[in-house]
Amino acid sequence: MLAEVEALAAQVYGSATSNEQRAEAERQLSVFSSNPDMLDQARMILETSQQSYAQHLAATAMSKLLTAHWGRFSAQQRIDMRSYVMTFLANKGPSLENFVCGGLVTLLARITKLGWFEHPSQDVTKDVSQFLTVSVDHCIIGLQIYNEMVSEMNINKTGLPLAIHRKKSVSFRDKSLLQIFQVAMQTLGQLVSGSYGQIASNQDEKLREQCLKLTLACLSYDFFGTSSDETTEDVGTVQVPTNWRPLIEDQNTMATLLQAYNTSAAPRSAQAMECLSQLASVRRSLFPNQETRQAFLQRVLTAVVAVLRGSERLGEEENFHEFCRLLSRVKSNFQLGEMIKCGDVYQELIQLVAQFTVQSLQSCPFASNSVYYLLQLWSRMVTSVAYLKGEGESNLDRYVPEVTQTYILSKLQSAQQLLRANPNEDPMENEEQLVDQLDSASPLCRYQYDRTAEFLLNLFDPLVAKLQALATQGPVAAGGGNQTEIQVVEGELAWLVYIIGAVVGARGTSRTSEEHEQLDGDLCARVFQTIRWVEMRQPEQGSAGSSSATLKRLELSLLYFFQYFRKAYIGEQANVSSPNLYQRLTERVGVSDNLMVMNVIVNKAMSNLKVWSRHEEIVDKSLLLFHELASGYSSSKTLSKLEVVTFSLRSHGPQHLPFLTESGNPRHRTTFYTTLTRILLMDDQGHMEFDAFMAPFTPVLQHLQAFLSNPANAAPGPAREEARGLLMGVLRDLRGVCVGTPNRRAYVAFFDWLYPDYLPMFVRAAEIWWNDAAVTTPLLKFVAELAHNKCQRIAFDCSSPNGILLFREASRLLVTYGQHILTGAPPTYKDKYKGVSICLLILSRALSGGYCNLGVFELYGDSALSEALNIVLQLSLSIPVSELMAYPKVMRGYFPLQEILCHNHISYLCMLESPVFIQIVSNIQYGLKWVNPPHDISVSSECASALYHIVEFRFRGSKKEQRALAALQSHIDANPQMFGQLLALLLETVVYDECPNQWALSRPMLGLILTNEEAYEQIKRQMIEALAPDRRGQMEAAFEKLMTGVLRNLESRNRDKFTQNLTAFRQEVKAFLTA
């Protein structure tokens, strides 16, 4: 057997194996990691095999078995396994391959965490510390065990309930973490001081690696359980416990880390720098008084100065990046006033940091990824100047202007060099990184704003003059003139427009004076002048695909500028009265007020939609700008007065705006018409009637109506393809219009225009293109929006049948589409599941909209409601539950509908056949398990609500619903354990899981207990007997208290009493289970 296992392990982990062989070997070996009875065999393989692959297989299999089946093993087996692994590492660890040793270390750490509270007498730190004194190789293994143990206790790798994980993590923090940190620092101190003794260079390297890794892990520990998002790069304050203070305050701690940085090669030196960053970020309240904190800050700044003096180590990229992060973290954790109090150290620091920043911006080849931290440091310092209270001179006036100008100039020179080498490159392609830098740089620019503005103007004006000179030499449109030189200047100009946009947008972050507004006006005037150049350079309509990358970037920089100008001077929070700004704009470009500025901005956005119709990013940002201008109350009122907007309200469509058909993102059509509709409806003066706005749609819809009314047109051909394109476009347009109708008056006007002239023909469209998702998706989404009663906008007159007519049209579409899709669509998301999810949404909105009395359908023999319910139910049940839960959109459509059906149409559900009803309840049971992140807990809440309505219907037993109650009882007879299983699931979830939506889950529990008393008693016995004998009495007492004071009814007050008891029950049980 051993030889066979070794051969299979070699196939799994060896390199000379095909994918098919590896998959087959993994299948055969999977029994070792899935069957708990194989634990002894895995241990035997580890003990007897000399092959490293087999040893690694055994270690990983044991780890998986213990993780998945921890409760299956006795306490003695767990202790024996832990002792065995510890002994095995002590005896054979140094001779094992690294990956085998790593697997065993992981196994030991996993056993330690899983059994943390089971054997309190065991001292993990003491057991592992024995490795540290045997030999250097054993010391490396001991530190490796500590590292893995800290990681295991800090991160929930085993899927434990969050409360249990946090309790173990906190216990480990209090009992062992400080001792482990001390071991790491002591060992590192011996290494850097040379007192560890004579060891080989590779051993020294491994020891340093493990010591620094362990130090960083200890300082990065989630001390208070606040680091839920592990994707963030900077954690801010390090919340070390108070008993760590002597070690943090000890000057040897920082000196050891600084010496480790100086004496270690990269990347170990970068690790040491990261440890210094964490050490400098310890919480403010750790120190008992200001004097102690000031002394600590003095040591931090002294260490930073020492690093800057030996700046040759910063020539390595990893060291450079971590040092930039350290600088940023120092300022974020200490106030500028406190830094100034450090006297000569601060003065030297600020001088050296300024020199370092300038040199990095000018010549460092890898500074681009670290510039953000340097800018953040200087930005935080200048914003702190306003809070200084006479602590001393900050000397920022001396250094900030140079840093600011160097940053601007370095980016300008970088763009120039890149474009001269390759004119087709875009030096600002990574706009997200650029915007982050600009947001940090803008406060610097507004500090001593007069000097920055003068510097920017001196850079901007020569570039404009150069462009004007190039314009006199020949045609400048795309393809003409000296294109290389033009593109270089455009690239530089684009960068300056970006920085001006950021500076103007930062107006609200600093004290604004009349002089500052005038400077804003000077800078903005230059940008507005740039628009004329762009208009000369822009290509003919529809041919923008051949334009240069720099011209496109210049267009994007203008859109960035407009967005920030809007926030500073046009937005709802901006100070609209800015006479000094408009005085300069009037002098320079003839723009005298807010209306004229809006006119310039909107004309540019509309021009982009025509000229750059095939450039996705320009179209997207132009539409976003237009949409946000229309979202503000005052700005949207101003928009309605602009000629370009009134023209667009009258004349919209692909013939006027080619982006509607040429853009690669069809959602742009919906966004554009939503914005136009909002502007139209904001005009209280009634300058334009709604029917006049909708008039451009009429020819398209009439053409489609004529096409769809002729049965012969269903055959494939050019006419069908033309109609298909028109239909997809107009559906997206109409959905945008419908989204933009926020109130009753607007919605009724839209519905009266749409019905009965055009709405019925969409059912015919569904018959023709039912298997074409490009048509059915916008069609279904349009009807879903039409049926959505948001803000109670669907409110017809009491004598109007429109609510019933709307429901009937939605029902006709659902039935037509559903019947085809049930029988002819392949079971894929694109072809079936996506359409089904929108059908679920349509019916949910139609049933819950409140604009139609659904009882009239049965009363007058209309089958619209029953047909819609039947077809959508068939569609939903045709999707396997695994697929249902795999696609969030399908899941978010299914469970809200089930809640609505259980609440308002429970009789209909009960009258279904037993297999169908049981499948619905089974899906609800599946959804109840989604109670913990990353799952969407709203699913379990909706399932609990649906279950509550079923249980309430059964408990109350209305005389009018005897047939439905009898049908429900027949379903229960077909599956007697159905409700008992649901009750058991809810009880176990509340007791053992984190359960953030406990209130929602508690709603159906009382009804389940009252209607399934025998099952409840059996569940109680099972939960009690599953515990250790010494805990059973406590669990039994907790169950007795659960029903104390609870009556046999489902009235609101009684349910609240049960919920209170359940909360107390949960807390009590968790307390003695984790004690």
Tab-separated table of N, CA and C in Angstrom, residues 847-964:
chain	number	residue	atom	x	y	z
A	847	LEU	N	-47.191	42.216	-8.302
A	847	LEU	CA	-47.994	41.741	-7.175
A	847	LEU	C	-47.937	42.677	-5.980
A	848	SER	N	-46.810	43.344	-5.792
A	848	SER	CA	-46.642	44.200	-4.601
A	848	SER	C	-46.854	45.680	-4.900
A	849	GLY	N	-47.183	46.015	-6.138
A	849	GLY	CA	-47.298	47.424	-6.513
A	849	GLY	C	-48.467	48.144	-5.887
A	850	GLY	N	-49.554	47.424	-5.613
A	850	GLY	CA	-50.711	48.050	-4.978
A	850	GLY	C	-51.563	48.888	-5.907
A	851	TYR	N	-51.337	48.830	-7.223
A	851	TYR	CA	-52.126	49.640	-8.153
A	851	TYR	C	-53.209	48.826	-8.834
A	852	CYS	N	-53.349	47.556	-8.436
A	852	CYS	CA	-54.330	46.691	-9.072
A	852	CYS	C	-54.948	45.794	-8.011
A	853	ASN	N	-56.280	45.767	-7.933
A	853	ASN	CA	-56.966	44.861	-7.017
A	853	ASN	C	-56.947	43.470	-7.635
A	854	LEU	N	-56.068	42.627	-7.145
A	854	LEU	CA	-55.854	41.326	-7.774
A	854	LEU	C	-57.043	40.391	-7.599
A	855	GLY	N	-57.927	40.695	-6.669
A	855	GLY	CA	-59.094	39.836	-6.466
A	855	GLY	C	-60.095	39.879	-7.600
A	856	VAL	N	-60.067	40.948	-8.399
A	856	VAL	CA	-61.078	41.067	-9.464
A	856	VAL	C	-60.854	40.044	-10.565
A	857	PHE	N	-59.648	39.549	-10.729
A	857	PHE	CA	-59.387	38.603	-11.812
A	857	PHE	C	-60.175	37.311	-11.607
A	858	GLU	N	-60.108	36.744	-10.403
A	858	GLU	CA	-60.870	35.529	-10.134
A	858	GLU	C	-62.364	35.811	-10.118
A	859	LEU	N	-62.722	36.976	-9.596
A	859	LEU	CA	-64.138	37.332	-9.489
A	859	LEU	C	-64.810	37.384	-10.852
A	860	TYR	N	-64.110	37.919	-11.849
A	860	TYR	CA	-64.711	38.079	-13.177
A	860	TYR	C	-64.191	37.055	-14.187
A	861	GLY	N	-63.559	35.998	-13.696
A	861	GLY	CA	-63.154	34.929	-14.579
A	861	GLY	C	-62.002	35.266	-15.502
A	862	ASP	N	-61.161	36.225	-15.107
A	862	ASP	CA	-59.987	36.594	-15.908
A	862	ASP	C	-58.800	35.755	-15.433
A	863	SER	N	-58.141	35.087	-16.364
A	863	SER	CA	-57.054	34.170	-15.995
A	863	SER	C	-55.686	34.833	-15.955
A	864	ALA	N	-55.614	36.164	-16.087
A	864	ALA	CA	-54.310	36.833	-16.173
A	864	ALA	C	-53.447	36.549	-14.944
A	865	LEU	N	-54.041	36.617	-13.741
A	865	LEU	CA	-53.264	36.404	-12.520
A	865	LEU	C	-52.814	34.953	-12.402
A	866	SER	N	-53.739	34.019	-12.561
A	866	SER	CA	-53.386	32.606	-12.394
A	866	SER	C	-52.375	32.150	-13.442
A	867	GLU	N	-52.509	32.636	-14.686
A	867	GLU	CA	-51.553	32.257	-15.726
A	867	GLU	C	-50.160	32.798	-15.415
A	868	ALA	N	-50.095	34.066	-14.931
A	868	ALA	CA	-48.797	34.641	-14.578
A	868	ALA	C	-48.154	33.880	-13.428
A	869	LEU	N	-48.961	33.550	-12.407
A	869	LEU	CA	-48.417	32.798	-11.278
A	869	LEU	C	-47.922	31.432	-11.721
A	870	ASN	N	-48.713	30.750	-12.538
A	870	ASN	CA	-48.342	29.398	-12.967
A	870	ASN	C	-47.054	29.393	-13.779
A	871	ILE	N	-46.956	30.301	-14.750
A	871	ILE	CA	-45.792	30.253	-15.638
A	871	ILE	C	-44.517	30.658	-14.903
A	872	VAL	N	-44.605	31.681	-14.040
A	872	VAL	CA	-43.403	32.117	-13.323
A	872	VAL	C	-42.981	31.067	-12.298
A	873	LEU	N	-43.952	30.396	-11.702
A	873	LEU	CA	-43.608	29.322	-10.768
A	873	LEU	C	-42.913	28.181	-11.505
A	874	GLN	N	-43.426	27.825	-12.675
A	874	GLN	CA	-42.773	26.781	-13.468
A	874	GLN	C	-41.359	27.190	-13.866
A	875	LEU	N	-41.191	28.462	-14.251
A	875	LEU	CA	-39.859	28.940	-14.623
A	875	LEU	C	-38.891	28.839	-13.447
A	876	SER	N	-39.338	29.268	-12.275
A	876	SER	CA	-38.443	29.276	-11.114
A	876	SER	C	-38.082	27.865	-10.680
A	877	LEU	N	-39.058	26.945	-10.753
A	877	LEU	CA	-38.786	25.576	-10.320
A	877	LEU	C	-38.029	24.772	-11.369
A	878	SER	N	-37.903	25.318	-12.573
A	878	SER	CA	-37.120	24.623	-13.597
A	878	SER	C	-35.620	24.833	-13.403
A	879	ILE	N	-35.254	25.705	-12.464
A	879	ILE	CA	-33.839	25.969	-12.194
A	879	ILE	C	-33.409	25.167	-10.968
A	880	PRO	N	-32.423	24.299	-11.066
A	880	PRO	CA	-31.940	23.573	-9.879
A	880	PRO	C	-31.500	24.548	-8.787
A	881	VAL	N	-31.700	24.142	-7.537
A	881	VAL	CA	-31.414	25.053	-6.431
A	881	VAL	C	-29.946	25.462	-6.394
A	882	SER	N	-29.054	24.554	-6.816
A	882	SER	CA	-27.633	24.917	-6.839
A	882	SER	C	-27.370	26.038	-7.835
A	883	GLU	N	-28.037	25.976	-8.998
A	883	GLU	CA	-27.901	27.045	-9.986
A	883	GLU	C	-28.575	28.316	-9.498
A	884	LEU	N	-29.705	28.140	-8.829
A	884	LEU	CA	-30.441	29.284	-8.294
A	884	LEU	C	-29.573	30.100	-7.343
A	885	MET	N	-28.842	29.418	-6.467
A	885	MET	CA	-28.019	30.101	-5.479
A	885	MET	C	-26.688	30.561	-6.061
A	886	ALA	N	-26.326	30.026	-7.229
A	886	ALA	CA	-25.038	30.382	-7.823
A	886	ALA	C	-25.082	31.728	-8.524
A	887	TYR	N	-26.271	32.173	-8.934
A	887	TYR	CA	-26.402	33.429	-9.675
A	887	TYR	C	-27.144	34.440	-8.801
A	888	PRO	N	-26.452	35.458	-8.291
A	888	PRO	CA	-27.083	36.399	-7.351
A	888	PRO	C	-28.343	37.068	-7.899
A	889	LYS	N	-28.362	37.408	-9.190
A	889	LYS	CA	-29.540	38.087	-9.737
A	889	LYS	C	-30.763	37.170	-9.738
A	890	VAL	N	-30.539	35.901	-10.044
A	890	VAL	CA	-31.656	34.949	-10.013
A	890	VAL	C	-32.133	34.768	-8.572
A	891	MET	N	-31.200	34.640	-7.664
A	891	MET	CA	-31.530	34.452	-6.253
A	891	MET	C	-32.291	35.657	-5.700
A	892	ARG	N	-31.842	36.875	-6.082
A	892	ARG	CA	-32.506	38.082	-5.581
A	892	ARG	C	-33.873	38.294	-6.218
A	893	GLY	N	-34.165	37.597	-7.303
A	893	GLY	CA	-35.508	37.642	-7.861
A	893	GLY	C	-36.406	36.584	-7.257
A	894	TYR	N	-35.846	35.420	-6.945
A	894	TYR	CA	-36.655	34.283	-6.511
A	894	TYR	C	-37.204	34.453	-5.094
A	895	PHE	N	-36.354	34.755	-4.128
A	895	PHE	CA	-36.793	34.732	-2.735
A	895	PHE	C	-37.736	35.889	-2.366
A	896	PRO	N	-37.536	37.110	-2.863
A	896	PRO	CA	-38.561	38.130	-2.597
A	896	PRO	C	-39.932	37.740	-3.156
A	897	LEU	N	-39.958	37.081	-4.319
A	897	LEU	CA	-41.239	36.634	-4.872
A	897	LEU	C	-41.867	35.579	-3.974
A	898	GLN	N	-41.063	34.665	-3.451
A	898	GLN	CA	-41.609	33.643	-2.557
A	898	GLN	C	-42.205	34.287	-1.304
A	899	GLU	N	-41.556	35.317	-0.800
A	899	GLU	CA	-42.103	36.007	0.377
A	899	GLU	C	-43.450	36.640	0.056
A	900	ILE	N	-43.557	37.269	-1.111
A	900	ILE	CA	-44.816	37.898	-1.515
A	900	ILE	C	-45.908	36.847	-1.689
A	901	LEU	N	-45.579	35.729	-2.345
A	901	LEU	CA	-46.563	34.665	-2.562
A	901	LEU	C	-47.024	34.070	-1.238
A	902	CYS	N	-46.103	33.834	-0.318
A	902	CYS	CA	-46.485	33.260	0.976
A	902	CYS	C	-47.324	34.236	1.796
A	903	HIS	N	-47.111	35.521	1.589
A	903	HIS	CA	-47.854	36.524	2.348
A	903	HIS	C	-49.251	36.751	1.785
A	904	ASN	N	-49.346	36.933	0.471
A	904	ASN	CA	-50.603	37.362	-0.130
A	904	ASN	C	-51.312	36.285	-0.947
A	905	HIS	N	-50.620	35.193	-1.271
A	905	HIS	CA	-51.207	34.167	-2.139
A	905	HIS	C	-50.937	32.781	-1.576
A	906	ILE	N	-51.042	32.654	-0.254
A	906	ILE	CA	-50.731	31.388	0.387
A	906	ILE	C	-51.711	30.299	-0.016
A	907	SER	N	-52.968	30.671	-0.270
A	907	SER	CA	-53.956	29.670	-0.694
A	907	SER	C	-53.557	29.061	-2.030
A	908	TYR	N	-53.077	29.900	-2.920
A	908	TYR	CA	-52.630	29.405	-4.225
A	908	TYR	C	-51.486	28.402	-4.059
A	909	LEU	N	-50.522	28.715	-3.189
A	909	LEU	CA	-49.400	27.812	-2.975
A	909	LEU	C	-49.856	26.489	-2.373
A	910	CYS	N	-50.799	26.571	-1.424
A	910	CYS	CA	-51.246	25.341	-0.766
A	910	CYS	C	-51.992	24.415	-1.725
A	911	MET	N	-52.649	24.970	-2.728
A	911	MET	CA	-53.415	24.163	-3.656
A	911	MET	C	-52.540	23.521	-4.730
A	912	LEU	N	-51.243	23.784	-4.714
A	912	LEU	CA	-50.339	23.138	-5.668
A	912	LEU	C	-50.175	21.663	-5.312
A	913	GLU	N	-49.648	20.890	-6.242
A	913	GLU	CA	-49.376	19.484	-5.974
A	913	GLU	C	-48.276	19.356	-4.919
A	914	SER	N	-48.321	18.262	-4.177
A	914	SER	CA	-47.384	18.087	-3.057
A	914	SER	C	-45.917	18.168	-3.467
A	915	PRO	N	-45.472	17.511	-4.540
A	915	PRO	CA	-44.050	17.633	-4.903
A	915	PRO	C	-43.624	19.067	-5.177
A	916	VAL	N	-44.535	19.854	-5.787
A	916	VAL	CA	-44.201	21.253	-6.085
A	916	VAL	C	-44.107	22.064	-4.792
A	917	PHE	N	-45.087	21.887	-3.915
A	917	PHE	CA	-45.072	22.623	-2.643
A	917	PHE	C	-43.852	22.250	-1.813
A	918	ILE	N	-43.534	20.970	-1.776
A	918	ILE	CA	-42.380	20.523	-0.985
A	918	ILE	C	-41.083	21.069	-1.560
A	919	GLN	N	-41.007	21.190	-2.895
A	919	GLN	CA	-39.793	21.768	-3.492
A	919	GLN	C	-39.658	23.243	-3.124
A	920	ILE	N	-40.784	23.967	-3.086
A	920	ILE	CA	-40.740	25.379	-2.687
A	920	ILE	C	-40.235	25.500	-1.250
A	921	VAL	N	-40.767	24.676	-0.353
A	921	VAL	CA	-40.327	24.712	1.050
A	921	VAL	C	-38.865	24.294	1.158
A	922	SER	N	-38.450	23.329	0.330
A	922	SER	CA	-37.046	22.902	0.344
A	922	SER	C	-36.123	24.042	-0.078
A	923	ASN	N	-36.536	24.809	-1.086
A	923	ASN	CA	-35.738	25.976	-1.500
A	923	ASN	C	-35.667	27.015	-0.392
A	924	ILE	N	-36.783	27.194	0.313
A	924	ILE	CA	-36.782	28.128	1.451
A	924	ILE	C	-35.815	27.640	2.528
A	925	GLN	N	-35.821	26.337	2.779
A	925	GLN	CA	-34.897	25.760	3.765
A	925	GLN	C	-33.447	25.997	3.344
A	926	TYR	N	-33.165	25.859	2.064
A	926	TYR	CA	-31.808	26.088	1.562
A	926	TYR	C	-31.405	27.544	1.778
A	927	GLY	N	-32.334	28.459	1.508
A	927	GLY	CA	-32.033	29.879	1.670
A	927	GLY	C	-31.835	30.280	3.117
A	928	LEU	N	-32.466	29.564	4.054
A	928	LEU	CA	-32.305	29.889	5.471
A	928	LEU	C	-30.878	29.695	5.959
A	929	LYS	N	-30.098	28.905	5.226
A	929	LYS	CA	-28.724	28.636	5.645
A	929	LYS	C	-27.789	29.793	5.320
A	930	TRP	N	-28.242	30.773	4.550
A	930	TRP	CA	-27.374	31.885	4.123
A	930	TRP	C	-27.416	32.989	5.175
A	931	VAL	N	-26.816	32.727	6.319
A	931	VAL	CA	-26.904	33.672	7.435
A	931	VAL	C	-25.597	34.386	7.727
A	932	ASN	N	-24.487	33.911	7.165
A	932	ASN	CA	-23.195	34.507	7.491
A	932	ASN	C	-22.537	35.083	6.252
A	933	PRO	N	-21.797	36.196	6.397
A	933	PRO	CA	-21.021	36.722	5.273
A	933	PRO	C	-20.063	35.645	4.773
A	934	PRO	N	-19.734	35.586	3.450
A	934	PRO	CA	-20.083	36.600	2.453
A	934	PRO	C	-21.453	36.424	1.837
A	935	HIS	N	-22.266	35.522	2.368
A	935	HIS	CA	-23.595	35.339	1.817
A	935	HIS	C	-24.451	36.582	2.069
A	936	ASP	N	-25.415	36.791	1.190
A	936	ASP	CA	-26.359	37.898	1.331
A	936	ASP	C	-27.401	37.485	2.369
A	937	ILE	N	-27.311	38.057	3.577
A	937	ILE	CA	-28.195	37.607	4.663
A	937	ILE	C	-29.640	38.010	4.418
A	938	SER	N	-29.884	38.926	3.461
A	938	SER	CA	-31.275	39.264	3.156
A	938	SER	C	-32.019	38.045	2.629
A	939	VAL	N	-31.294	37.099	2.018
A	939	VAL	CA	-31.921	35.871	1.514
A	939	VAL	C	-32.530	35.089	2.672
A	940	SER	N	-31.752	34.876	3.736
A	940	SER	CA	-32.275	34.116	4.869
A	940	SER	C	-33.407	34.873	5.560
A	941	SER	N	-33.342	36.193	5.584
A	941	SER	CA	-34.423	36.976	6.193
A	941	SER	C	-35.711	36.837	5.397
A	942	GLU	N	-35.599	36.885	4.063
A	942	GLU	CA	-36.784	36.722	3.210
A	942	GLU	C	-37.357	35.317	3.342
A	943	CYS	N	-36.492	34.314	3.438
A	943	CYS	CA	-36.962	32.945	3.613
A	943	CYS	C	-37.669	32.783	4.958
A	944	ALA	N	-37.120	33.391	5.998
A	944	ALA	CA	-37.750	33.314	7.318
A	944	ALA	C	-39.126	33.976	7.298
A	945	SER	N	-39.236	35.107	6.603
A	945	SER	CA	-40.527	35.788	6.500
A	945	SER	C	-41.528	34.940	5.732
A	946	ALA	N	-41.085	34.320	4.621
A	946	ALA	CA	-41.980	33.445	3.857
A	946	ALA	C	-42.445	32.275	4.714
A	947	LEU	N	-41.524	31.672	5.458
A	947	LEU	CA	-41.878	30.542	6.322
A	947	LEU	C	-42.850	30.978	7.412
A	948	TYR	N	-42.666	32.179	7.949
A	948	TYR	CA	-43.576	32.679	8.978
A	948	TYR	C	-45.011	32.751	8.448
A	949	HIS	N	-45.185	33.233	7.232
A	949	HIS	CA	-46.536	33.362	6.672
A	949	HIS	C	-47.172	31.994	6.467
A	950	ILE	N	-46.385	30.986	6.072
A	950	ILE	CA	-46.924	29.632	5.932
A	950	ILE	C	-47.369	29.098	7.297
A	951	VAL	N	-46.503	29.238	8.291
A	951	VAL	CA	-46.797	28.721	9.631
A	951	VAL	C	-47.989	29.468	10.237
A	952	GLU	N	-48.029	30.774	10.049
A	952	GLU	CA	-49.150	31.555	10.590
A	952	GLU	C	-50.466	31.109	9.957
A	953	PHE	N	-50.447	30.874	8.647
A	953	PHE	CA	-51.667	30.423	7.962
A	953	PHE	C	-52.133	29.095	8.549
A	954	ARG	N	-51.195	28.203	8.803
A	954	ARG	CA	-51.551	26.903	9.370
A	954	ARG	C	-52.056	27.047	10.801
A	955	PHE	N	-51.421	27.905	11.581
A	955	PHE	CA	-51.785	28.031	12.993
A	955	PHE	C	-53.154	28.682	13.166
A	956	ARG	N	-53.409	29.744	12.401
A	956	ARG	CA	-54.659	30.494	12.577
A	956	ARG	C	-55.855	29.719	12.016
A	957	GLY	N	-55.689	28.992	10.914
A	957	GLY	CA	-56.735	28.108	10.397
A	957	GLY	C	-58.050	28.794	10.114
A	958	SER	N	-58.050	29.752	9.210
A	958	SER	CA	-59.269	30.496	8.874
A	958	SER	C	-60.327	29.562	8.292
A	959	LYS	N	-61.581	29.792	8.689
A	959	LYS	CA	-62.682	28.962	8.194
A	959	LYS	C	-62.900	29.150	6.694
A	960	LYS	N	-62.556	30.308	6.174
A	960	LYS	CA	-62.756	30.572	4.744
A	960	LYS	C	-61.756	29.807	3.873
A	961	GLU	N	-60.714	29.278	4.484
A	961	GLU	CA	-59.637	28.642	3.717
A	961	GLU	C	-59.519	27.155	4.024
A	962	GLN	N	-60.672	26.498	4.230
A	962	GLN	CA	-60.628	25.091	4.620
A	962	GLN	C	-60.005	24.212	3.543
A	963	ARG	N	-60.297	24.500	2.264
A	963	ARG	CA	-59.722	23.695	1.195
A	963	ARG	C	-58.190	23.837	1.169
A	964	ALA	N	-57.732	25.073	1.313
A	964	ALA	CA	-56.286	25.297	1.295
A	964	ALA	C	-55.620	24.663	2.512
